[in-house]
Amino acid sequence: QEFSMIGADTTLFLPFDPSTQSFEICVTLVLVLTLITTPLTLAFEKIEKDLSAVDVAVDFFFLADVVRNFNTAVVTDDDVLIRNRRMLSKRYISGWFFPDLISSIPYKLLMSGGNNYLASSKKGLKLFRLMRLGKLVRLLRMSKIMRKLREPLQKVADVLKMDFETYFGIFKTVMAFLIFVHWLGCINMLIAREFGFPDESWVVVSGLVEVDGDEIVDQAPLYRQYRWSVFRGFIQMLAGIGDQMGMPM
């Protein structure tokens, strides 16, 4: 394909190089991973501890992606290849730079430290979890994932002689629904967790967690906690946010 070109910086990566495209695929896969794991680590303490190292590695991977975006040429919607570093920098800074940076900061490392009061106190841990919500900004780029999936899925639809636009629309709707239910369920658990699982909370009333003062003395298996959380999120999606079907907050 022919492109009109702005600039001629040969030190930039080209978007259609195999290495650049391979890295884009990795970014897409890690984005999907983040979409699934981030709410789980926010809601469930055991998963948060188990995935601690993975979480830090993902943060550094996305920081590397921020650096790469400053060094990769871009093809615009008008088929113009931009190979001017100054123009690329201005374009990225005025667009996705700050959301990408906020969602890539390794908050876990910033909050770590044995003598760090902020890291060891309850208020510090709550602040850490709230700071990690900045990673949600990266989920805005899920529309980019759908655009990347569009071309290969269209080829499959052509082979199967299917109405691509109809089925792709259904696919996006179903995926958005499942993702939102997953997030909403985990947020329900996160809210109860941040308030110390009060006696009237849905988690305690459902028998998922037993508390004595500020201490958790017993809790249901993780899969059961997640199943209840997702069910609650599903009910809220259908009936609206709040106290639905006799389910306590």
CSV table of C-alpha atoms in Angstrom, one decimal:
chain,number,residue,atom,x,y,z
A,1,GLN,CA,0.0,0.0,0.0
A,2,GLU,CA,1.2,3.5,-0.9
A,3,PHE,CA,1.4,6.2,1.7
A,4,SER,CA,2.1,9.9,1.5
A,5,MET,CA,4.8,10.6,4.0
A,6,ILE,CA,5.6,13.4,6.5
A,7,GLY,CA,9.2,13.4,7.7
A,8,ALA,CA,12.0,10.9,7.0
A,9,ASP,CA,13.4,9.9,10.4
A,10,THR,CA,15.0,6.5,9.8
A,11,THR,CA,15.4,5.8,13.6
A,12,LEU,CA,11.7,5.3,14.1
A,13,PHE,CA,10.0,1.9,14.1
A,14,LEU,CA,7.6,1.4,11.2
A,15,PRO,CA,4.0,0.3,12.1
A,16,PHE,CA,3.9,-2.4,9.4
A,17,ASP,CA,7.3,-4.0,10.4
A,18,PRO,CA,6.8,-7.6,11.6
A,19,SER,CA,8.6,-6.8,14.9
A,20,THR,CA,6.2,-3.9,15.5
A,21,GLN,CA,3.2,-5.9,14.7
A,22,SER,CA,4.4,-8.7,17.0
A,23,PHE,CA,4.8,-6.3,19.8
A,24,GLU,CA,1.3,-4.9,19.1
A,25,ILE,CA,-0.1,-8.4,19.4
A,26,CYS,CA,1.6,-8.8,22.8
A,27,VAL,CA,0.2,-5.5,24.0
A,28,THR,CA,-3.3,-6.6,22.9
A,29,LEU,CA,-2.9,-9.9,24.8
A,30,VAL,CA,-1.6,-8.2,27.9
A,31,LEU,CA,-4.5,-5.7,27.8
A,32,VAL,CA,-7.0,-8.6,27.7
A,33,LEU,CA,-5.1,-10.1,30.7
A,34,THR,CA,-5.3,-6.8,32.6
A,35,LEU,CA,-9.0,-6.5,31.8
A,36,ILE,CA,-9.6,-9.9,33.6
A,37,THR,CA,-7.0,-9.8,36.4
A,38,THR,CA,-7.2,-6.1,37.6
A,39,PRO,CA,-10.6,-6.4,39.2
A,40,LEU,CA,-9.8,-9.7,40.7
A,41,THR,CA,-6.6,-8.4,42.4
A,42,LEU,CA,-8.6,-5.4,43.7
A,43,ALA,CA,-11.4,-7.5,45.1
A,44,PHE,CA,-9.7,-10.6,46.5
A,45,GLU,CA,-6.7,-10.4,48.8
A,46,LYS,CA,-5.3,-13.9,47.9
A,47,ILE,CA,-5.3,-13.2,44.2
A,48,GLU,CA,-3.7,-9.8,44.9
A,49,LYS,CA,-0.8,-11.6,46.7
A,50,ASP,CA,-0.5,-14.4,44.2
A,51,LEU,CA,-0.3,-12.1,41.2
A,52,SER,CA,1.9,-9.4,42.8
A,53,ALA,CA,5.0,-10.2,40.7
A,54,VAL,CA,2.9,-10.5,37.5
A,55,ASP,CA,1.3,-7.2,38.3
A,56,VAL,CA,4.6,-5.4,38.6
A,57,ALA,CA,5.9,-7.1,35.4
A,58,VAL,CA,2.8,-5.9,33.5
A,59,ASP,CA,3.3,-2.3,34.7
A,60,PHE,CA,6.9,-2.3,33.4
A,61,PHE,CA,5.7,-3.9,30.1
A,62,PHE,CA,3.3,-1.0,29.6
A,63,LEU,CA,5.9,1.6,30.6
A,64,ALA,CA,8.0,0.1,27.8
A,65,ASP,CA,5.0,0.5,25.5
A,66,VAL,CA,4.9,4.2,26.4
A,67,VAL,CA,8.5,4.6,25.3
A,68,ARG,CA,7.8,2.6,22.1
A,69,ASN,CA,4.9,4.9,21.2
A,70,PHE,CA,7.4,7.8,21.2
A,71,ASN,CA,9.5,5.9,18.7
A,72,THR,CA,7.0,4.4,16.3
A,73,ALA,CA,5.8,6.0,13.1
A,74,VAL,CA,2.0,6.3,12.7
A,75,VAL,CA,-0.3,5.8,9.7
A,76,THR,CA,-3.3,8.2,9.9
A,77,ASP,CA,-6.8,7.5,8.8
A,78,ASP,CA,-5.9,9.5,5.6
A,79,ASP,CA,-3.1,7.0,4.8
A,80,VAL,CA,-0.4,9.5,5.7
A,81,LEU,CA,2.8,8.0,7.3
A,82,ILE,CA,4.2,10.3,9.9
A,83,ARG,CA,7.9,9.8,10.4
A,84,ASN,CA,8.6,13.1,12.1
A,85,ARG,CA,9.6,12.6,15.8
A,86,ARG,CA,8.4,16.0,17.0
A,87,MET,CA,5.0,15.6,15.3
A,88,LEU,CA,4.7,12.1,16.7
A,89,SER,CA,5.5,13.3,20.3
A,90,LYS,CA,3.0,16.1,20.1
A,91,ARG,CA,0.4,13.8,18.8
A,92,TYR,CA,1.0,11.2,21.5
A,93,ILE,CA,1.2,13.7,24.4
A,94,SER,CA,-2.0,15.4,23.4
A,95,GLY,CA,-3.7,12.0,23.1
A,96,TRP,CA,-3.0,8.8,25.0
A,97,PHE,CA,0.3,9.6,26.8
A,98,PHE,CA,-1.1,10.7,30.2
A,99,PRO,CA,-3.8,7.9,30.4
A,100,ASP,CA,-1.1,5.4,29.4
A,101,LEU,CA,1.4,6.7,32.0
A,102,ILE,CA,-1.2,6.8,34.8
A,103,SER,CA,-2.3,3.2,34.1
A,104,SER,CA,1.3,2.0,33.9
A,105,ILE,CA,2.8,3.3,37.1
A,106,PRO,CA,4.0,0.4,39.3
A,107,TYR,CA,2.0,1.4,42.4
A,108,LYS,CA,3.0,-1.8,44.1
A,109,LEU,CA,6.7,-0.8,44.2
A,110,LEU,CA,5.9,2.8,45.2
A,111,MET,CA,3.9,1.5,48.2
A,112,SER,CA,6.4,-1.2,49.2
A,113,GLY,CA,8.9,-0.9,52.0
A,114,GLY,CA,9.2,-2.5,55.5
A,115,ASN,CA,9.6,0.8,57.3
A,116,ASN,CA,7.1,2.7,55.2
A,117,TYR,CA,4.2,3.7,57.4
A,118,LEU,CA,2.0,4.4,54.4
A,119,ALA,CA,2.6,0.9,53.0
A,120,SER,CA,1.9,-0.9,56.2
A,121,SER,CA,-1.1,1.0,57.6
A,122,LYS,CA,-4.7,0.1,56.8
A,123,LYS,CA,-5.2,3.6,55.3
A,124,GLY,CA,-2.1,3.2,53.2
A,125,LEU,CA,-3.4,-0.1,51.8
A,126,LYS,CA,-6.7,1.4,51.0
A,127,LEU,CA,-5.0,4.3,49.3
A,128,PHE,CA,-2.9,1.8,47.3
A,129,ARG,CA,-6.0,0.0,46.0
A,130,LEU,CA,-7.6,3.3,45.1
A,131,MET,CA,-4.5,4.4,43.2
A,132,ARG,CA,-4.5,1.1,41.3
A,133,LEU,CA,-7.9,2.1,39.9
A,134,GLY,CA,-5.9,4.3,37.6
A,135,LYS,CA,-5.3,1.2,35.6
A,136,LEU,CA,-8.9,1.3,34.5
A,137,VAL,CA,-7.9,4.1,32.2
A,138,ARG,CA,-6.2,1.6,29.9
A,139,LEU,CA,-9.5,-0.2,29.5
A,140,LEU,CA,-10.6,2.7,27.3
A,141,ARG,CA,-8.3,1.2,24.7
A,142,MET,CA,-10.5,-1.9,24.4
A,143,SER,CA,-12.1,-0.3,21.3
A,144,LYS,CA,-8.6,-0.6,19.7
A,145,ILE,CA,-8.7,-4.3,20.5
A,146,MET,CA,-12.0,-4.6,18.7
A,147,ARG,CA,-10.6,-2.8,15.7
A,148,LYS,CA,-7.7,-5.2,15.6
A,149,LEU,CA,-10.0,-8.2,15.8
A,150,ARG,CA,-12.3,-6.9,13.1
A,151,GLU,CA,-10.0,-7.8,10.1
A,152,PRO,CA,-9.3,-11.5,11.1
A,153,LEU,CA,-12.9,-12.1,12.1
A,154,GLN,CA,-14.1,-10.6,8.9
A,155,LYS,CA,-12.0,-13.1,7.0
A,156,VAL,CA,-13.5,-16.0,8.9
A,157,ALA,CA,-17.0,-14.6,8.3
A,158,ASP,CA,-16.3,-14.4,4.5
A,159,VAL,CA,-15.1,-18.0,4.5
A,160,LEU,CA,-18.2,-19.1,6.4
A,161,LYS,CA,-20.4,-16.8,4.3
A,162,MET,CA,-21.9,-15.1,7.3
A,163,ASP,CA,-23.3,-11.6,7.8
A,164,PHE,CA,-20.2,-10.1,9.4
A,165,GLU,CA,-21.6,-6.8,10.7
A,166,THR,CA,-24.5,-8.6,12.4
A,167,TYR,CA,-22.4,-11.3,14.1
A,168,PHE,CA,-19.6,-8.9,15.0
A,169,GLY,CA,-22.1,-6.5,16.6
A,170,ILE,CA,-23.5,-9.4,18.7
A,171,PHE,CA,-20.0,-10.5,19.6
A,172,LYS,CA,-19.1,-6.9,20.9
A,173,THR,CA,-22.4,-6.7,22.8
A,174,VAL,CA,-21.9,-10.1,24.5
A,175,MET,CA,-18.2,-9.4,25.3
A,176,ALA,CA,-19.1,-5.9,26.8
A,177,PHE,CA,-21.8,-7.5,28.9
A,178,LEU,CA,-19.6,-10.3,30.3
A,179,ILE,CA,-16.7,-7.8,31.0
A,180,PHE,CA,-19.0,-5.4,32.7
A,181,VAL,CA,-20.6,-8.1,34.9
A,182,HIS,CA,-17.1,-9.3,35.8
A,183,TRP,CA,-16.0,-5.9,36.8
A,184,LEU,CA,-19.3,-5.0,38.6
A,185,GLY,CA,-19.1,-8.2,40.6
A,186,CYS,CA,-15.6,-7.6,41.7
A,187,ILE,CA,-16.4,-4.0,42.6
A,188,ASN,CA,-19.1,-5.3,44.8
A,189,MET,CA,-16.6,-7.4,46.7
A,190,LEU,CA,-14.1,-4.6,46.8
A,191,ILE,CA,-16.6,-2.2,48.4
A,192,ALA,CA,-17.4,-4.7,51.1
A,193,ARG,CA,-13.8,-5.5,51.7
A,194,GLU,CA,-12.8,-1.8,52.0
A,195,PHE,CA,-15.5,-1.3,54.7
A,196,GLY,CA,-14.2,-4.3,56.7
A,197,PHE,CA,-17.1,-6.6,55.8
A,198,PRO,CA,-19.8,-5.1,58.1
A,199,ASP,CA,-22.4,-7.5,59.6
A,200,GLU,CA,-25.1,-6.2,57.3
A,201,SER,CA,-23.0,-6.5,54.1
A,202,TRP,CA,-24.1,-8.9,51.5
A,203,VAL,CA,-20.9,-10.9,51.9
A,204,VAL,CA,-21.5,-11.6,55.6
A,205,VAL,CA,-25.2,-12.2,55.2
A,206,SER,CA,-24.5,-14.7,52.3
A,207,GLY,CA,-22.1,-16.6,54.6
A,208,LEU,CA,-19.1,-15.9,52.4
A,209,VAL,CA,-17.1,-14.3,55.2
A,210,GLU,CA,-17.3,-14.6,59.0
A,211,VAL,CA,-15.8,-11.7,60.9
A,212,ASP,CA,-15.0,-11.1,64.6
A,213,GLY,CA,-14.5,-7.4,65.1
A,214,ASP,CA,-11.8,-6.4,62.5
A,215,GLU,CA,-10.6,-9.9,62.0
A,216,ILE,CA,-11.7,-12.4,59.4
A,217,VAL,CA,-12.1,-15.8,61.2
A,218,ASP,CA,-13.5,-17.8,58.3
A,219,GLN,CA,-14.4,-17.4,54.7
A,220,ALA,CA,-15.8,-19.5,51.8
A,221,PRO,CA,-13.5,-20.8,49.0
A,222,LEU,CA,-12.4,-18.2,46.5
A,223,TYR,CA,-14.4,-19.7,43.6
A,224,ARG,CA,-17.6,-19.4,45.7
A,225,GLN,CA,-16.9,-15.8,46.6
A,226,TYR,CA,-16.3,-14.9,42.9
A,227,ARG,CA,-19.5,-16.8,41.8
A,228,TRP,CA,-21.6,-14.9,44.3
A,229,SER,CA,-19.9,-11.6,43.3
A,230,VAL,CA,-20.6,-12.2,39.6
A,231,PHE,CA,-24.2,-13.3,40.3
A,232,ARG,CA,-24.7,-10.0,42.2
A,233,GLY,CA,-23.2,-8.1,39.4
A,234,PHE,CA,-25.5,-9.9,36.9
A,235,ILE,CA,-28.6,-9.1,39.0
A,236,GLN,CA,-27.6,-5.4,39.2
A,237,MET,CA,-27.1,-5.3,35.5
A,238,LEU,CA,-30.6,-6.6,34.9
A,239,ALA,CA,-32.5,-4.8,37.7
A,240,GLY,CA,-30.4,-1.7,38.4
A,241,ILE,CA,-27.8,-0.8,41.0
A,242,GLY,CA,-28.9,-1.1,44.6
A,243,ASP,CA,-30.7,-3.5,46.9
A,244,GLN,CA,-32.3,-5.9,44.4
A,245,MET,CA,-34.2,-9.1,45.0
A,246,GLY,CA,-33.7,-8.8,48.8
A,247,MET,CA,-29.9,-8.8,48.4
A,248,PRO,CA,-28.3,-6.8,51.1
A,249,MET,CA,-25.6,-4.2,50.2
